[in-house]
Short mmCIF file of C-alpha atoms and ligand atoms in Angstrom, two decimals:
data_model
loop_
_atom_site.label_atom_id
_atom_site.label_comp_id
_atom_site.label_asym_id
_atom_site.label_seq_id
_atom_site.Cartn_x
_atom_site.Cartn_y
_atom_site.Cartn_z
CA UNK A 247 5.22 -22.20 7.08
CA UNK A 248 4.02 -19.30 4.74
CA UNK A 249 1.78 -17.35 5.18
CA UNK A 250 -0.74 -15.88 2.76
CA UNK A 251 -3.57 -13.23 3.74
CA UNK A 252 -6.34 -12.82 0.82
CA UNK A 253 -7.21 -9.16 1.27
CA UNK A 254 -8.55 -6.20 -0.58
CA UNK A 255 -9.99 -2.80 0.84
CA UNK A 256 -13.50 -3.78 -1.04
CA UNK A 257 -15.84 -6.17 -0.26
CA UNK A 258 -17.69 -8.69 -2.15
CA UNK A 259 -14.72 -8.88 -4.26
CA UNK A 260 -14.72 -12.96 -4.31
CA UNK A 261 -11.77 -12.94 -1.21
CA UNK A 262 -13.48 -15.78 0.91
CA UNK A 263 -14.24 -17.87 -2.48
CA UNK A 264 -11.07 -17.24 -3.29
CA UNK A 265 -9.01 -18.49 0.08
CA UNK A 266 -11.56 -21.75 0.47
CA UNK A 267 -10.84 -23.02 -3.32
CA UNK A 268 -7.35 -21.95 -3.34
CA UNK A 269 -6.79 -23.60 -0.17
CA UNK A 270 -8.41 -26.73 -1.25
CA UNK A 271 -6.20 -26.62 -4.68
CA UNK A 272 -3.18 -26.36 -2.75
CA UNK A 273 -4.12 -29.30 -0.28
CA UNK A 274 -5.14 -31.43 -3.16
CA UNK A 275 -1.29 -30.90 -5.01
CA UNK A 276 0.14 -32.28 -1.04
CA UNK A 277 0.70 -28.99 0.65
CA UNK A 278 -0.13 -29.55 4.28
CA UNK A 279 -2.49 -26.06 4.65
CA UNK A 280 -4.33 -24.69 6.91
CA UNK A 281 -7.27 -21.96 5.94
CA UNK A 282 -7.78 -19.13 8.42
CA UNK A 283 -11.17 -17.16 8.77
CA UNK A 284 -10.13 -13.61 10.63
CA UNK A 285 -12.98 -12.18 9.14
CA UNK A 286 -15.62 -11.80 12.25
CA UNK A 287 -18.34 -12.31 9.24
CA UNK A 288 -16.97 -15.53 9.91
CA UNK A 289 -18.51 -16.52 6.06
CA UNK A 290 -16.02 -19.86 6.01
CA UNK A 291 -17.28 -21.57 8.87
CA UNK A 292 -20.93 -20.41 8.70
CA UNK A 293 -21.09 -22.56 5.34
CA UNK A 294 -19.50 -25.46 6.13
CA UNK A 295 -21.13 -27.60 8.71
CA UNK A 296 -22.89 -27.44 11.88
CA UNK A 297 -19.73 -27.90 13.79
CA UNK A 298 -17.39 -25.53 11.87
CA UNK A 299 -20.33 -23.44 12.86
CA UNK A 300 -20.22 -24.13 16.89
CA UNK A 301 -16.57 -24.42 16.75
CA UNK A 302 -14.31 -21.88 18.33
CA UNK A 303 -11.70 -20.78 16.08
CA UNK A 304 -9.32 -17.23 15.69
CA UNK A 305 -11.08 -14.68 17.65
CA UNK A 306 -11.57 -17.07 20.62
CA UNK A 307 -7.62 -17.99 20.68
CA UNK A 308 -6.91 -13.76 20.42
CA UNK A 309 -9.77 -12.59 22.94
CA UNK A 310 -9.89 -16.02 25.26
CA UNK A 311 -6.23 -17.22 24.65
CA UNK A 312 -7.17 -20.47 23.63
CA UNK A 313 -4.46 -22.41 22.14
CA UNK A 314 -4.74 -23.05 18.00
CA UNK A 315 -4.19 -26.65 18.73
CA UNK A 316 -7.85 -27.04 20.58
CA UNK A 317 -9.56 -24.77 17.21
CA UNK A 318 -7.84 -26.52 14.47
CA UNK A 319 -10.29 -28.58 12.50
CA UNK A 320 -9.91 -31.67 10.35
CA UNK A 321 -11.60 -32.19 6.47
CA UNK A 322 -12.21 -34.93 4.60
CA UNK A 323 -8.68 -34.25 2.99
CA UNK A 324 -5.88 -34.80 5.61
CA UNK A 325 -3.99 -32.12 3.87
CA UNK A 326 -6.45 -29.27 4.73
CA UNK A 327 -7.37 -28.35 8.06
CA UNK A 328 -9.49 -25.10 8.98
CA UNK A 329 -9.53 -22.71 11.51
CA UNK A 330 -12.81 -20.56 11.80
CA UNK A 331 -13.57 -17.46 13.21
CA UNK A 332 -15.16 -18.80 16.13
CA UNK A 333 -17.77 -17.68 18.70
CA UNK A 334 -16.07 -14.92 20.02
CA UNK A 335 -16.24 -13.15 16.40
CA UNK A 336 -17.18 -9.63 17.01
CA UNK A 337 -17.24 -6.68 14.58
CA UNK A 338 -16.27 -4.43 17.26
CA UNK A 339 -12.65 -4.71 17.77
CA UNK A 340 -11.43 -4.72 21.23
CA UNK A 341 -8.37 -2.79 22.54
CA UNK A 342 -5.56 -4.81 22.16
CA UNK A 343 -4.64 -4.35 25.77
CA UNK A 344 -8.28 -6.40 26.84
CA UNK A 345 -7.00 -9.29 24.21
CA UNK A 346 -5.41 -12.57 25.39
CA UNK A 347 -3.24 -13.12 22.34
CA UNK A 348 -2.18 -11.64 19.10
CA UNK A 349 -2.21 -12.05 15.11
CA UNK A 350 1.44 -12.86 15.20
CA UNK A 351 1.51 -15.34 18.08
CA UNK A 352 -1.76 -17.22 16.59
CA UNK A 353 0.36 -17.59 12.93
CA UNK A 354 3.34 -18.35 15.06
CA UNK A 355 1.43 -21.05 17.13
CA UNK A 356 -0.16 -22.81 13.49
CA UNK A 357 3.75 -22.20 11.93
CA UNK A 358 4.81 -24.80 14.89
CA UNK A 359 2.22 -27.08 13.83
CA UNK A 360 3.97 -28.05 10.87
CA UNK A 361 1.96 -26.50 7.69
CA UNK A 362 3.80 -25.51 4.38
CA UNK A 363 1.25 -22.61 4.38
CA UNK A 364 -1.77 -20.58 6.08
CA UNK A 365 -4.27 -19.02 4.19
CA UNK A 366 -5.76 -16.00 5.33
CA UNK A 367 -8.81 -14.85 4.73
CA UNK A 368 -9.68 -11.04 5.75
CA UNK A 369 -12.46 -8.93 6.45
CA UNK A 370 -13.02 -6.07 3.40
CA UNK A 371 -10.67 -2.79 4.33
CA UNK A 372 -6.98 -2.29 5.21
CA UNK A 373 -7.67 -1.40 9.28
CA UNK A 374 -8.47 -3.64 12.60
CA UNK A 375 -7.66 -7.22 12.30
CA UNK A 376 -6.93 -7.30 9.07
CA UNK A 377 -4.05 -4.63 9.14
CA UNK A 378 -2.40 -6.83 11.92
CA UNK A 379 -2.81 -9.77 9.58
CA UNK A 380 -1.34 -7.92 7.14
CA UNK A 381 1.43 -6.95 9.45
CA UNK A 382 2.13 -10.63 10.23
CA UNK A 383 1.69 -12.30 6.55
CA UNK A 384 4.64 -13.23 4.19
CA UNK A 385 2.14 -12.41 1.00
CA UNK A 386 -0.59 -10.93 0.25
CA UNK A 387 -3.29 -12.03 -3.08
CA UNK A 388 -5.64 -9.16 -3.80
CA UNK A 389 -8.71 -10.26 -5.51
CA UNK A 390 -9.61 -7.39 -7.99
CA UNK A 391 -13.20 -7.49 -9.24
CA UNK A 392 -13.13 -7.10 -13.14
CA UNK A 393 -15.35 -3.73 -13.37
CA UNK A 394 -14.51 -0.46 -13.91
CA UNK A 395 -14.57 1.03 -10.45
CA UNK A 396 -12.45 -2.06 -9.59
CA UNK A 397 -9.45 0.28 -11.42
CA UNK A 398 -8.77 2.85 -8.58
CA UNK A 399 -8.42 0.37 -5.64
CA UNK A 400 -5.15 -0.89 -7.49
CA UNK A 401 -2.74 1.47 -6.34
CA UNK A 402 -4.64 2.49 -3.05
CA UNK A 403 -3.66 -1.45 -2.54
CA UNK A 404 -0.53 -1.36 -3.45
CA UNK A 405 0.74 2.01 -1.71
CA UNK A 406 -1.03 0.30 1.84
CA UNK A 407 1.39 -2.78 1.17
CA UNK A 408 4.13 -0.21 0.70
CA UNK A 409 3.09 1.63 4.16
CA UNK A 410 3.20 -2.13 5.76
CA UNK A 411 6.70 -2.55 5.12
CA UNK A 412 7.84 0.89 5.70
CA UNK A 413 7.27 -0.21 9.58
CA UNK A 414 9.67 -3.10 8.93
CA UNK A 415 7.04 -5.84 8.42
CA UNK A 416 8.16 -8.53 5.81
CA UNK A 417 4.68 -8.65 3.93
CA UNK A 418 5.22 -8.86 0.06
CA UNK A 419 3.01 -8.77 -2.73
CA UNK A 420 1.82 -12.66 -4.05
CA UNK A 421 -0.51 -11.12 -6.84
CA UNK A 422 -3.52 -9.26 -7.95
CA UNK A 423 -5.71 -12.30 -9.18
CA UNK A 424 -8.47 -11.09 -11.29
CA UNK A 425 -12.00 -11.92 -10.37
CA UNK A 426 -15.82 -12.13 -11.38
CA UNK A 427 -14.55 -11.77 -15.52
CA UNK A 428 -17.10 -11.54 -17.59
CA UNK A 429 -15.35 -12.02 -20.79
CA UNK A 430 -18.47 -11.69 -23.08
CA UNK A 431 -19.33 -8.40 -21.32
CA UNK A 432 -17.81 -5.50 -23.18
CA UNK A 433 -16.99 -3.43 -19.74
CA UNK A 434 -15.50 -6.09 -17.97
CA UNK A 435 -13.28 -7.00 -20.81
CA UNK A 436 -12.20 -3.39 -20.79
CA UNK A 437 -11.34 -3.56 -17.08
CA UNK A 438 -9.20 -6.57 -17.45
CA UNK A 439 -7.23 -4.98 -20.83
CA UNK A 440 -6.55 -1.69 -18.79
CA UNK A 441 -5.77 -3.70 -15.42
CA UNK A 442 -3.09 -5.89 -17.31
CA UNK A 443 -1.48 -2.68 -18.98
CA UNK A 444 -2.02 -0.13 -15.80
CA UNK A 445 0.02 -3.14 -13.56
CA UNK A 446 3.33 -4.33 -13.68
CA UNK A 447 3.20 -7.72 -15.40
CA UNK A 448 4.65 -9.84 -12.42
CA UNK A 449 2.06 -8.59 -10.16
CA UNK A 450 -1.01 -9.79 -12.14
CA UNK A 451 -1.28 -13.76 -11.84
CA UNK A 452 -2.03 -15.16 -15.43
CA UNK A 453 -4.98 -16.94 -13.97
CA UNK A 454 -8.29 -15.05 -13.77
CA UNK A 455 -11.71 -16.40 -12.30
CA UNK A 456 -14.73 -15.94 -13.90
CA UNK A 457 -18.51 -14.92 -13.38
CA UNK A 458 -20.36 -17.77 -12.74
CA UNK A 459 -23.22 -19.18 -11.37
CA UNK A 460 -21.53 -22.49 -9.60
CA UNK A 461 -20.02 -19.94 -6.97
CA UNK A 462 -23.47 -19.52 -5.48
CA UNK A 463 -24.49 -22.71 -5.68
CA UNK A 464 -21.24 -24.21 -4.17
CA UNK A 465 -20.68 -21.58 -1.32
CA UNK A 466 -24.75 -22.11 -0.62
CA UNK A 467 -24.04 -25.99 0.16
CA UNK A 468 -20.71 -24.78 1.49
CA UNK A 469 -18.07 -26.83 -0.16
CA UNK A 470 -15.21 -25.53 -2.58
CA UNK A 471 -16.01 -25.88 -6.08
CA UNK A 472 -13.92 -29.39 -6.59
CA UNK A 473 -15.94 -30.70 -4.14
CA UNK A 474 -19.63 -29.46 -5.99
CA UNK A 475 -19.58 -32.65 -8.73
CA UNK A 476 -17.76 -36.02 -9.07
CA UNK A 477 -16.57 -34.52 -12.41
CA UNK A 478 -15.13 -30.67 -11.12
CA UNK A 479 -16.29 -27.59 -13.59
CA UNK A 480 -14.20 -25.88 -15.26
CA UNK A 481 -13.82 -23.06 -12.94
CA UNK A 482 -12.71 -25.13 -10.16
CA UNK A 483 -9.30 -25.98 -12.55
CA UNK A 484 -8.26 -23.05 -12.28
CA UNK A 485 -7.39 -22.71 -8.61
CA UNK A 486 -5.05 -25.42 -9.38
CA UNK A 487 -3.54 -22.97 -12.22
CA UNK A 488 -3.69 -20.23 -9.47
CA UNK A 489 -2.09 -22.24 -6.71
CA UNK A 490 0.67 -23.82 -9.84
CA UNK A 491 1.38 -19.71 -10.21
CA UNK A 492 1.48 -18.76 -6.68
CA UNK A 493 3.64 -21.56 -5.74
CA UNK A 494 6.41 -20.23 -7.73
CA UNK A 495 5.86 -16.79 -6.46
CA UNK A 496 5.76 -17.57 -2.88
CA UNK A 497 8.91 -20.17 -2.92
CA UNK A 498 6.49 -22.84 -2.02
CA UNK A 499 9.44 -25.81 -2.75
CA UNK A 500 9.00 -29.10 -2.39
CA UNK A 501 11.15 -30.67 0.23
CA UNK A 502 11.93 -34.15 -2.03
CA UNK A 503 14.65 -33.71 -5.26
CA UNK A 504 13.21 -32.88 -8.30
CA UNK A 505 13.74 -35.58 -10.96
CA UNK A 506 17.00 -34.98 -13.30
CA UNK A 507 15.60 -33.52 -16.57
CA UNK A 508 15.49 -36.66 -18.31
CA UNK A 509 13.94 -39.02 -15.51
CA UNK A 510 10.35 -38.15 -16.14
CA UNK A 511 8.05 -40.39 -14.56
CA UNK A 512 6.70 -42.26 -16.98
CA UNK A 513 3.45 -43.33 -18.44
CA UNK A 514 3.91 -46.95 -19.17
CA UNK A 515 7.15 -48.98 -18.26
N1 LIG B 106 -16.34 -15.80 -9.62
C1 LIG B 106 -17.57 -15.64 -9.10
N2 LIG B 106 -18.68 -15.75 -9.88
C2 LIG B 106 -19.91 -15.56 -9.37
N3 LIG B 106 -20.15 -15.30 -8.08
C3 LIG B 106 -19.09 -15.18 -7.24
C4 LIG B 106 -17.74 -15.35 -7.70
N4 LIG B 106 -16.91 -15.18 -6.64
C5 LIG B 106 -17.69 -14.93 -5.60
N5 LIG B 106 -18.99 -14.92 -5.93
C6 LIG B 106 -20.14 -14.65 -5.06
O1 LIG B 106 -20.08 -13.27 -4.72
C7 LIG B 106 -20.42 -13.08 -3.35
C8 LIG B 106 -19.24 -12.41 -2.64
O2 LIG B 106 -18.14 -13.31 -2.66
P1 LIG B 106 -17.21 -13.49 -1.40
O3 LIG B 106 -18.02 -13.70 -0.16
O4 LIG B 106 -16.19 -14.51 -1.74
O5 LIG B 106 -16.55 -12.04 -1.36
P2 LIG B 106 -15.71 -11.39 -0.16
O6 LIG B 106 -14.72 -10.47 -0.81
O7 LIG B 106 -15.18 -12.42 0.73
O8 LIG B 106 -16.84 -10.54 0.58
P3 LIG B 106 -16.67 -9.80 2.01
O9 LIG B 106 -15.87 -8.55 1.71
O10 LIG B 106 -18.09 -9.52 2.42
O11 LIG B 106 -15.94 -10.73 2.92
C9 LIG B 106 -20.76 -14.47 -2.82
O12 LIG B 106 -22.15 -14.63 -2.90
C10 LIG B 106 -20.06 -15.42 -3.77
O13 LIG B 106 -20.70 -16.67 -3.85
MG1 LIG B 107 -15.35 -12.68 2.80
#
């Protein structure tokens, strides 16, 4: 399994909108994956239903040592399965002596269930929880909010990654995947021109989400985007272009051959 936390050291930067629509994209193209809430927010379960909402998810398997295998939820697509934050959520952290279980043993426990891939989603800052997911992720996406102050958390972001694996963790860098672009809007334009000079080019995913209204109305019903309309909008696409990127960058292979160059499938026989 791979693992892939969604952090940034802002908030409100579009992480849990992020790690619910990517993780539906990537379910939808037949990765089994599993989306994590370590937020204590616990914004991913609150939305969803009435029993993601009762449910007992991450903090309950590190404070109560309940095993992942009793938290794990099922969706409507068999591919995607959900663990929430849970009741124990608490935005004070506890010592880690008074905890039951850790952020490595609960990836290690959904690794043995068989997923191609976790994704993580984090609270806002680089500290608590989140630095321990951190310390036990493969990758790490960064959601970077298109606007100007947006430009200095860039390489505060990047040097924290850098101080993760300086202590021997494995945790590399998936991509900075712009977010809220307002491509109309002079300033945001700006951002995303300096952003894609300022960065080296293989850390900035092509892909970039934009401003738009559906967000609020799909994460106030509580479903990802694809899920909003019979017909998906447009910006619901491009989490499958983001998860298409990101599947190359994290050596997401499939397990089955890939056809010889000239045995497409094809259209009509
Ligand atoms: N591309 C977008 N266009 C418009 N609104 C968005 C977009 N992405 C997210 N939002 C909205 O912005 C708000 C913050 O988004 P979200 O909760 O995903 O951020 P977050 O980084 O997870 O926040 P926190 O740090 O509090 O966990 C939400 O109301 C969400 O619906
Ligand atoms: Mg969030």
């Amino acid at each position: 399994m791979i693992s892939l936390a969604v952090a940034s050291q802002k908030g409100g930067v579009g992480k849990t909108t992020v790690a619910v629509n990517l993780a539906y994209a990537f379910a939808k193209r037949g990765w089994s994956t599993v989306l994590v809430d370590t937020d204590p927010q616990g914004s991913v379960g609150l939305s969803l239903s009435e029993r993601a909402r009762r449910s007992r998810g991450f903090f309950d398997c590190m404070e109560e040592g309940i095993s992942v295998d009793e938290c794990v939820l099922a969706t409507r697509l068999p591919e995607l399965q959900i663990l929430v934050a849970g009741r124990s959520a608490d935005p004070f952290v506890r010592k880690a002596s008074e905890l039951q279980g850790t952020v490595p043993d609960v990836v290690a426990s959904l690794g043995q269930r068989g997923h191609d891939l976790a994704i993580i989603d984090t609270a806002a800052g680089l500290t608590g929880y989140t630095a321990d997911v951190l310390r036990a992720s493969d990758f790490v996406l960064v959601p970077q909010q298109a606007e100007p102050l947006g430009l200095r958390s860039v390489p505060q972001m990047l040097k924290a990654v850098q101080a993760i694996r300086n202590e021997g963790h494995h945790l590399e860098m998936a991509g900075i995947l712009l977010t809220m672009v307002q491509s109309d809007v002079e300033d945001s334009a700006n951002v995303v021109r300096e952003l894609r000079q300022i960065v080296p080019p293989q850390l900035m995913l092509h892909a970039a989400i934009p401003r738009d209204s559906i967000f609020l109305r799909a994460s106030a019903v509580g479903v990802p985007l694809g899920l909003l309309f019979q017909n998906p909008p447009a910006p619901a696409i491009i989490f499958d272009q983001v998860a298409a990127e990101l599947e190359s960058r994290i050596e997401l292979h499939s397990e089955s051959p890939l056809p010889a160059q000239d045995d497409h499938t094809r259209l009509m026989d």
